Coordinates of N, CA and C in Angstrom, one line a residue:
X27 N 73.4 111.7 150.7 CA 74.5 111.0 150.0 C 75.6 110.8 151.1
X28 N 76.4 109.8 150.9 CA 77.7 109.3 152.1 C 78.6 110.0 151.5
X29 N 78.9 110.4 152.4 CA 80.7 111.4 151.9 C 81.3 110.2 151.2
X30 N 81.9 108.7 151.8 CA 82.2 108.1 151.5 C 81.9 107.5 150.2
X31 N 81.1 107.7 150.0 CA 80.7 107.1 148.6 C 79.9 107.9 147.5
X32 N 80.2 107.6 146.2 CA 79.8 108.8 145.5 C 78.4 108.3 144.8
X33 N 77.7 109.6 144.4 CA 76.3 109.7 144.0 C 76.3 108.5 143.1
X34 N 75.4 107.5 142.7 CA 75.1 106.8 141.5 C 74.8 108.0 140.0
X35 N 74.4 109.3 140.7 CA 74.2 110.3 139.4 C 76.2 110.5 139.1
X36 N 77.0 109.9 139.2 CA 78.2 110.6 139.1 C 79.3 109.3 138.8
X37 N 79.0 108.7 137.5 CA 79.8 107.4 136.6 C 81.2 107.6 137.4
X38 N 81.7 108.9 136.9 CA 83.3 109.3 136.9 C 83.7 108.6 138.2
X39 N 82.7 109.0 139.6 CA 83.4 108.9 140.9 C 83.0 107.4 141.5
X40 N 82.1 107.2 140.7 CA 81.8 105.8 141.2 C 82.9 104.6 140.8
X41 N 83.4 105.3 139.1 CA 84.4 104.6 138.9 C 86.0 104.5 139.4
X42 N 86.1 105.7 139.6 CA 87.2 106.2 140.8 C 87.2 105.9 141.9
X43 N 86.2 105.8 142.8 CA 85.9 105.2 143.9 C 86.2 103.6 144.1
X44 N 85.8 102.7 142.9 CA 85.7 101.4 142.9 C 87.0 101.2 142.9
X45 N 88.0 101.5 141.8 CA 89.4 101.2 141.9 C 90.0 101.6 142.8
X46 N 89.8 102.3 143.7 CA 90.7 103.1 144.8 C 90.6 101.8 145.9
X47 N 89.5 101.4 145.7 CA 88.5 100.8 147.2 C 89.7 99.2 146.5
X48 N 90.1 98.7 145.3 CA 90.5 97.6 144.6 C 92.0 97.7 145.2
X49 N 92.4 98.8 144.8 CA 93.9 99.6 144.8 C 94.3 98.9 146.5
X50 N 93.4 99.6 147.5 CA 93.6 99.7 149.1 C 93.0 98.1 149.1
X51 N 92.2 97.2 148.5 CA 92.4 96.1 149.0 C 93.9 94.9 148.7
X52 N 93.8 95.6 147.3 CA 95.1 94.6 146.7 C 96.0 95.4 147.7
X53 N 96.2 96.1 148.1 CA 97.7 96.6 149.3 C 98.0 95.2 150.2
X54 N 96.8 94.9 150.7 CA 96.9 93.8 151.3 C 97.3 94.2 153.0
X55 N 97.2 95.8 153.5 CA 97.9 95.8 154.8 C 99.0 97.0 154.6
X56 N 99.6 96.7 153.3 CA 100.9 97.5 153.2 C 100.8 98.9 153.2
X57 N 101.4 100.1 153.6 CA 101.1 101.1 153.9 C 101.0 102.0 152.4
X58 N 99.9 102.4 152.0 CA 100.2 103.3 150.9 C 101.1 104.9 150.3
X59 N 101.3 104.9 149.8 CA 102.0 105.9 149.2 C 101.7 106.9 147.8
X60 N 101.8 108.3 148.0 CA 102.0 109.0 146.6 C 100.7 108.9 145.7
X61 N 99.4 108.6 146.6 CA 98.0 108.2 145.9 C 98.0 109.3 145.4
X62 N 98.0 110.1 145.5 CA 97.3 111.6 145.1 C 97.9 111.5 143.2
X63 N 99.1 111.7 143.9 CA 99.8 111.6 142.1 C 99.7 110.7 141.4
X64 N 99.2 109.5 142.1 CA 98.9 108.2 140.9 C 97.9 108.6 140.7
X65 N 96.7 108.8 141.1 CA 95.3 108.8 141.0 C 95.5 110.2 139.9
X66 N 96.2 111.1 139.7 CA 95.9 112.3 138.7 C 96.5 111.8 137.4
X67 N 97.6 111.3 137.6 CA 98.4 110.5 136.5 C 97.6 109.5 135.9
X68 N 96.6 108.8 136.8 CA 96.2 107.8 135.7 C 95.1 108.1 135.6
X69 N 94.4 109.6 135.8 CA 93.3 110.3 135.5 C 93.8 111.2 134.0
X70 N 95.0 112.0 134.1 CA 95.5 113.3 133.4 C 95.4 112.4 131.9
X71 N 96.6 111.5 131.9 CA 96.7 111.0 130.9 C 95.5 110.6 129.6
X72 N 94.9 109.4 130.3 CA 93.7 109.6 128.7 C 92.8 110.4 128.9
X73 N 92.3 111.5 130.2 CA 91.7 112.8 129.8 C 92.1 113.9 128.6
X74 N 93.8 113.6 128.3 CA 94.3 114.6 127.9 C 94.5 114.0 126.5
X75 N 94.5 112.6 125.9 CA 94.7 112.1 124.9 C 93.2 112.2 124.5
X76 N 92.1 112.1 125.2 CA 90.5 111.6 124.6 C 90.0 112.7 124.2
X77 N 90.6 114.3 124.6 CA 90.7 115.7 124.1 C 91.0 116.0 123.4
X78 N 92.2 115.4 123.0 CA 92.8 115.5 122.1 C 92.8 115.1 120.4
X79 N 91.9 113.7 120.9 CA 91.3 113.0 119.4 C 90.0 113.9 119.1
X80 N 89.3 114.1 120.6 CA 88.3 114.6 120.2 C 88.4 116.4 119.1
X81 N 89.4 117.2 119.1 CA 89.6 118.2 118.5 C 90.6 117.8 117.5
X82 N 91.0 117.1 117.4 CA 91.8 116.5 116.0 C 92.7 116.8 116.1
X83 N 93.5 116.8 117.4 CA 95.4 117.3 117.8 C 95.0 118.4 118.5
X84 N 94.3 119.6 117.5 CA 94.3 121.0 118.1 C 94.8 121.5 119.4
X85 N 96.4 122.1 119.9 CA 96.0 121.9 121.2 C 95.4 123.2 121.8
X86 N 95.2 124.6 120.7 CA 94.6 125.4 121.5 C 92.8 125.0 121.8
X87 N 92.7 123.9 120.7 CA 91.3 124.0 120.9 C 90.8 122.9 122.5
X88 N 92.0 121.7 122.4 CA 92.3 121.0 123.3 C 92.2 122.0 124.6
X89 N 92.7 122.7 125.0 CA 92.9 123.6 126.4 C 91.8 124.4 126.7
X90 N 91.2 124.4 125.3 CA 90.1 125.6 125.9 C 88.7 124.7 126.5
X91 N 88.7 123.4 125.5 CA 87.8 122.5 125.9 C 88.5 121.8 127.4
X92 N 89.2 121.9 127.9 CA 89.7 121.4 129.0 C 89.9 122.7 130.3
X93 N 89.5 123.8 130.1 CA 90.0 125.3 130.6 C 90.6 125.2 131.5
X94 N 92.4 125.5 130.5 CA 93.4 125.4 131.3 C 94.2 126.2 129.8
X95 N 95.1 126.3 130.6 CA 96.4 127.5 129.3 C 96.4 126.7 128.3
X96 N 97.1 127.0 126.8 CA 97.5 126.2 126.3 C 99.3 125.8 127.1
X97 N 100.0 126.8 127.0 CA 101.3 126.4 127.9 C 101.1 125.6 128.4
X98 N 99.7 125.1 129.5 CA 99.9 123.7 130.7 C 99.3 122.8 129.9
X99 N 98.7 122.9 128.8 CA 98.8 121.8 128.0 C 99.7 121.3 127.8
X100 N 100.8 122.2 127.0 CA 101.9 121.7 126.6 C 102.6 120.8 127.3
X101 N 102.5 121.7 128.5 CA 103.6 121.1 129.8 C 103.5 119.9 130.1
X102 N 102.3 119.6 130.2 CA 101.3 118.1 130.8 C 101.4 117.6 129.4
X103 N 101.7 117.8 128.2 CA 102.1 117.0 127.1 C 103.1 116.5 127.5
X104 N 104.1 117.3 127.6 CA 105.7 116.9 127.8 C 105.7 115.8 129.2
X105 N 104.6 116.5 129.9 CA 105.1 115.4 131.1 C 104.7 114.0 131.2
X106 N 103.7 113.5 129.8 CA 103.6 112.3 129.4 C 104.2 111.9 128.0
X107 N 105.0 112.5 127.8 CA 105.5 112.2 126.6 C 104.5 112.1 125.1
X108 N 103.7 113.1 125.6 CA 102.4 113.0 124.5 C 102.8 114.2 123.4
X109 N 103.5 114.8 122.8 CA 104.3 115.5 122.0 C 105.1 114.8 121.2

């Protein structure tokens, strides 16, 4: 496997990969910034809403299917205004 590129057995990174590779061409040159946080932000979000439908709101059941506290659920609710 290429470091650079991710397994065909692995949808998630392939799709992650494609946009990043879209992201750094649309730059066009220009120097990028703050990837890390965009890339989790526009990961966190409908991870944490598609969890969310999937348990019917629940958010302890939401955290446990995600294993993480409920509090950092919470927190990562609040920090998208998903509350």
């Amino acid at each position: 496997m290429n470091r650079e590129e991710p397994s065909q057995q692995d949808p998630i990174a392939e799709v992650i990969h494609a946009s990043l590779a879209q992201y750094f061409d649309d730059l066009d040159g220009e120097t990028p910034c703050a990837v890390y946080d965009m890339v989790l932000a526009r990961v966190e979000k409908p991870l944490l809403l598609l969890v969310l439908e999937r348990v019917g709101g629940n958010q302890t059941r939401a955290a446990e299917v995600l294993g993480i506290n409920r509090n950092t659920l919470r927190k990562k609710l609040q920090t998208y205004d998903l509350l």
